[in-house]
Coordinates of C-alpha atoms and ligand atoms in Angstrom, one line a residue:
M1 CA 27.6 -2.2 -12.2
I2 CA 26.8 -5.5 -12.1
E3 CA 29.5 -8.1 -10.3
L4 CA 29.5 -11.2 -11.4
K5 CA 30.4 -13.8 -8.5
S6 CA 33.6 -15.9 -8.5
K7 CA 32.9 -20.0 -7.8
R8 CA 34.6 -19.2 -4.3
E9 CA 32.2 -16.7 -3.5
I10 CA 29.0 -18.6 -4.6
E11 CA 30.7 -21.6 -2.6
I12 CA 30.8 -18.9 0.3
M13 CA 26.9 -17.8 -0.3
A14 CA 26.3 -21.5 -0.3
E15 CA 26.8 -21.6 3.0
A16 CA 25.0 -18.6 4.0
G17 CA 22.6 -20.4 2.4
L18 CA 22.2 -23.5 4.1
V19 CA 22.4 -20.9 8.0
M20 CA 19.1 -19.3 5.9
K21 CA 17.5 -22.4 5.8
Q22 CA 18.1 -23.4 9.1
V23 CA 16.5 -20.3 10.2
F24 CA 13.1 -20.8 8.2
A25 CA 12.7 -24.5 8.9
S26 CA 12.9 -23.2 13.0
I27 CA 11.0 -20.3 12.7
E28 CA 8.0 -22.2 10.5
P29 CA 6.6 -24.0 13.0
M30 CA 7.0 -21.1 16.1
V31 CA 4.6 -19.5 13.8
K32 CA 1.1 -20.2 15.6
P33 CA -1.6 -18.1 17.2
G34 CA -0.1 -16.7 20.7
V35 CA 3.3 -15.8 19.5
T36 CA 5.0 -12.4 19.5
T37 CA 6.8 -11.0 16.2
R38 CA 9.6 -10.2 18.5
E39 CA 10.0 -14.0 19.8
L40 CA 10.7 -15.3 16.2
D41 CA 13.3 -12.0 15.4
E42 CA 14.9 -13.8 18.7
A43 CA 14.8 -17.5 17.7
A44 CA 16.2 -15.8 13.9
E45 CA 18.8 -14.4 15.3
K46 CA 20.0 -17.1 18.2
I47 CA 20.1 -19.4 15.0
I48 CA 22.5 -16.8 13.2
R49 CA 25.0 -16.8 15.5
G50 CA 25.1 -19.9 16.5
A51 CA 26.5 -21.2 12.9
G52 CA 28.8 -18.0 12.9
A53 CA 26.8 -15.7 10.9
K54 CA 25.8 -12.0 11.5
P55 CA 21.9 -11.1 10.7
A56 CA 22.9 -9.2 7.8
F57 CA 19.6 -6.5 8.2
K58 CA 20.9 -5.6 11.8
G59 CA 22.3 -2.2 12.3
Y60 CA 21.5 -2.1 8.0
R61 CA 20.6 1.7 7.6
N62 CA 20.2 1.4 11.7
F63 CA 17.2 -1.5 11.2
P64 CA 16.8 -2.9 14.8
A65 CA 15.9 -6.4 14.3
T66 CA 17.8 -9.4 12.8
A67 CA 14.3 -9.5 10.5
C68 CA 11.9 -7.8 8.8
I69 CA 8.5 -8.7 9.8
S70 CA 5.5 -7.6 8.3
V71 CA 1.4 -9.1 8.6
N72 CA -1.2 -8.7 6.8
E73 CA -1.3 -5.4 4.9
Q74 CA 2.5 -5.2 5.9
V75 CA 4.0 -5.7 3.0
V76 CA 7.6 -5.3 3.9
H77 CA 10.5 -3.9 6.5
G78 CA 8.2 -4.7 9.6
I79 CA 9.7 -3.9 12.9
P80 CA 9.6 -7.6 15.2
G81 CA 8.1 -6.3 18.6
P82 CA 5.4 -7.1 21.1
R83 CA 2.7 -7.9 18.6
I84 CA 1.0 -11.3 19.2
L85 CA 0.0 -13.3 16.4
K86 CA -3.2 -14.5 16.1
K87 CA -5.2 -17.4 13.8
G88 CA -5.8 -16.0 10.3
D89 CA -3.2 -13.5 10.1
I90 CA -0.3 -14.2 7.2
L91 CA 3.0 -13.6 8.8
S92 CA 5.8 -12.1 6.1
F93 CA 9.0 -13.1 7.6
D94 CA 12.5 -11.3 5.7
C95 CA 15.7 -12.0 6.7
G96 CA 19.2 -11.7 5.6
V97 CA 22.5 -13.8 6.7
L98 CA 26.1 -12.8 6.2
L99 CA 28.9 -14.8 6.2
Q100 CA 32.5 -14.4 5.4
G101 CA 31.8 -11.1 3.8
Y102 CA 28.7 -12.4 1.8
N103 CA 25.1 -11.9 2.4
V104 CA 22.1 -14.0 1.0
D105 CA 18.3 -12.7 1.1
A106 CA 15.5 -14.7 1.9
A107 CA 11.9 -14.5 2.9
R108 CA 8.8 -16.3 3.4
S109 CA 5.1 -16.0 4.1
W110 CA 3.4 -18.4 6.4
A111 CA -0.3 -19.1 7.2
V112 CA -1.3 -18.0 10.8
G113 CA -3.5 -21.0 12.1
T114 CA -5.9 -21.5 9.2
V115 CA -6.4 -18.4 6.6
S116 CA -9.2 -18.1 4.6
E117 CA -9.2 -19.6 1.1
V118 CA -8.0 -16.4 -1.1
H119 CA -5.5 -15.8 1.7
A120 CA -3.8 -19.1 1.2
K121 CA -3.8 -18.5 -2.5
L122 CA -2.3 -15.1 -1.9
I123 CA 0.5 -16.8 -0.3
R124 CA 0.9 -19.8 -2.3
T125 CA 1.1 -17.4 -5.5
A126 CA 4.0 -15.3 -4.0
R127 CA 6.3 -18.4 -4.3
D128 CA 4.6 -19.6 -7.5
S129 CA 5.7 -16.3 -9.4
F130 CA 8.9 -16.8 -7.8
L131 CA 9.4 -19.7 -9.6
A132 CA 7.4 -18.6 -12.8
G133 CA 10.4 -16.1 -12.9
L134 CA 13.1 -19.1 -12.7
D135 CA 11.4 -21.0 -15.3
A136 CA 11.2 -18.3 -18.0
Y137 CA 15.3 -18.2 -17.6
K138 CA 17.3 -19.5 -20.5
P139 CA 21.0 -18.8 -21.5
G140 CA 20.6 -15.1 -23.5
S141 CA 17.5 -14.5 -21.1
R142 CA 17.1 -10.9 -20.0
I143 CA 15.9 -9.0 -16.5
G144 CA 12.8 -8.5 -18.0
D145 CA 11.8 -11.9 -19.2
L146 CA 11.8 -12.8 -15.5
S147 CA 10.6 -9.9 -14.4
S148 CA 7.8 -10.3 -17.3
A149 CA 7.1 -14.1 -15.9
I150 CA 6.4 -13.2 -12.4
Q151 CA 4.2 -10.2 -13.0
Q152 CA 1.4 -12.3 -15.3
C153 CA 1.3 -15.3 -13.0
I154 CA 0.7 -12.8 -10.2
E155 CA -1.9 -11.3 -12.1
S156 CA -3.5 -14.7 -13.3
A157 CA -4.5 -15.4 -10.2
G158 CA -6.3 -12.3 -9.9
F159 CA -3.9 -10.3 -7.8
Q160 CA -1.4 -7.7 -8.0
V161 CA 2.3 -6.5 -8.1
V162 CA 4.3 -4.2 -6.1
R163 CA 5.7 -1.4 -7.4
D164 CA 7.5 0.4 -5.4
F165 CA 10.3 -2.7 -4.2
V166 CA 12.4 -5.1 -5.9
G167 CA 14.4 -7.4 -6.0
H168 CA 18.4 -7.1 -6.5
G169 CA 21.7 -8.2 -7.2
I170 CA 23.6 -9.7 -3.7
G171 CA 26.6 -10.3 -2.8
K172 CA 29.5 -8.2 -0.6
Q173 CA 26.6 -5.6 -0.4
I174 CA 23.1 -6.6 0.5
H175 CA 21.4 -4.9 -2.7
E176 CA 23.7 -4.3 -5.5
D177 CA 22.9 -4.2 -9.1
P178 CA 20.8 -5.3 -11.0
Q179 CA 17.5 -4.1 -9.6
V180 CA 14.6 -7.1 -10.2
P181 CA 11.5 -5.5 -10.7
N182 CA 8.2 -8.1 -10.2
Y183 CA 7.1 -6.1 -13.4
G184 CA 7.7 -5.4 -17.2
K185 CA 8.5 -6.5 -20.8
P186 CA 10.2 -9.4 -21.8
G187 CA 13.4 -8.4 -23.4
R188 CA 14.2 -5.4 -21.3
G189 CA 17.1 -5.0 -18.7
A190 CA 20.4 -6.5 -18.3
R191 CA 21.5 -9.8 -20.1
I192 CA 21.7 -12.5 -17.3
E193 CA 25.1 -14.1 -17.4
C194 CA 26.2 -16.8 -15.5
G195 CA 27.9 -15.7 -11.9
L196 CA 25.2 -13.3 -11.3
C197 CA 23.9 -13.6 -8.1
L198 CA 19.9 -12.1 -7.4
A199 CA 17.7 -12.2 -4.6
I200 CA 13.9 -12.1 -6.5
E201 CA 11.4 -11.0 -4.3
P202 CA 7.9 -11.0 -5.5
M203 CA 5.7 -9.1 -3.1
V204 CA 2.0 -9.8 -4.3
T205 CA -1.1 -7.8 -2.8
E206 CA -4.3 -9.1 -2.6
G207 CA -6.1 -5.7 -3.8
H208 CA -4.4 -2.5 -5.7
Y209 CA -0.2 -2.6 -5.9
A210 CA -0.1 1.0 -3.6
V211 CA 2.1 1.1 -1.0
E212 CA 2.8 3.6 1.4
M213 CA 4.8 3.9 4.3
L214 CA 4.1 4.1 8.3
E215 CA 5.5 6.6 10.4
D216 CA 8.0 4.1 11.9
G217 CA 9.9 5.1 8.8
W218 CA 10.1 1.5 7.6
T219 CA 7.3 -0.2 7.9
V220 CA 5.4 -0.2 3.9
V221 CA 1.5 -1.4 4.1
T222 CA -0.7 -1.6 1.5
Q223 CA -3.1 1.6 1.2
D224 CA -6.5 -0.2 0.6
K225 CA -5.3 -1.9 3.9
K226 CA -5.6 -5.4 2.0
M227 CA -3.7 -8.3 2.9
A228 CA 0.0 -9.1 1.3
S229 CA 2.4 -11.6 0.4
H230 CA 6.3 -11.7 -0.3
Y231 CA 8.9 -14.6 -1.2
E232 CA 12.3 -14.4 -1.8
D233 CA 15.6 -16.8 -2.7
T234 CA 18.9 -15.6 -3.2
I235 CA 20.3 -17.6 -6.8
V236 CA 22.5 -17.8 -8.9
F237 CA 22.6 -18.5 -12.4
T238 CA 25.6 -21.1 -13.4
E239 CA 26.6 -22.8 -16.7
Q240 CA 24.4 -25.6 -15.3
G241 CA 21.3 -23.5 -15.1
V242 CA 19.6 -21.9 -12.0
V243 CA 20.5 -22.7 -8.2
N244 CA 18.7 -21.6 -5.4
L245 CA 20.9 -20.8 -2.4
T246 CA 18.3 -20.6 0.1
C247 CA 15.9 -23.1 -0.6
D248 CA 16.3 -26.5 -1.2
Ligands
MG301 MG1 14.5 -9.6 2.0
MG302 MG1 15.9 -8.4 -0.8

């Protein structure tokens, strides 16, 4: 069941979004060769708690950290740890903030030092496809209109779209209805109404989109071990159009 949010609920989520923006602004400059994924995670937790909020992922289905940090062929849900980042890595940082009972969820992929041209494009395409999805929205649109635009953007850039993980509604729960696939056909799926909050999160692969899970039960990697990127923001549809709660 899709739960539309009231103005008051959206205001709280926007405040949580401010904390998320602070996290990204602080973590991005730390993403350099030599830093460990654990250091990034600890810094994020400090910022979130310092703002009076909670890391939404910590303890969610027993996830042990504040952020999901995934490197290179890791697509999503990587566990922060002693891994040291090196030049040429792609770092995907996915984080949730819980404030006054409401969640926001957002992710960024960043280059560690300089990366190859194709990997820079892979990173860029995750964000571009997210924006293409938003661009496809007009009053009366359905979820499939956005999904299709996201897929088209990714595939026309020469990359592929992960099928096994999708975007989602968000609010009191991190994952609410509806699901928001990053592939699909226009005109399909639920109609988008004002007050709908979504976490839209394209996952883009350099090679084939097939993924598998590592033995830790969390980390999702590409089967062909080629690189992946991820971009996510929490957005809300209003009478005035789409408002992004986790990015200016
Ligand atoms: Mg996320
Ligand atoms: Mg999400």
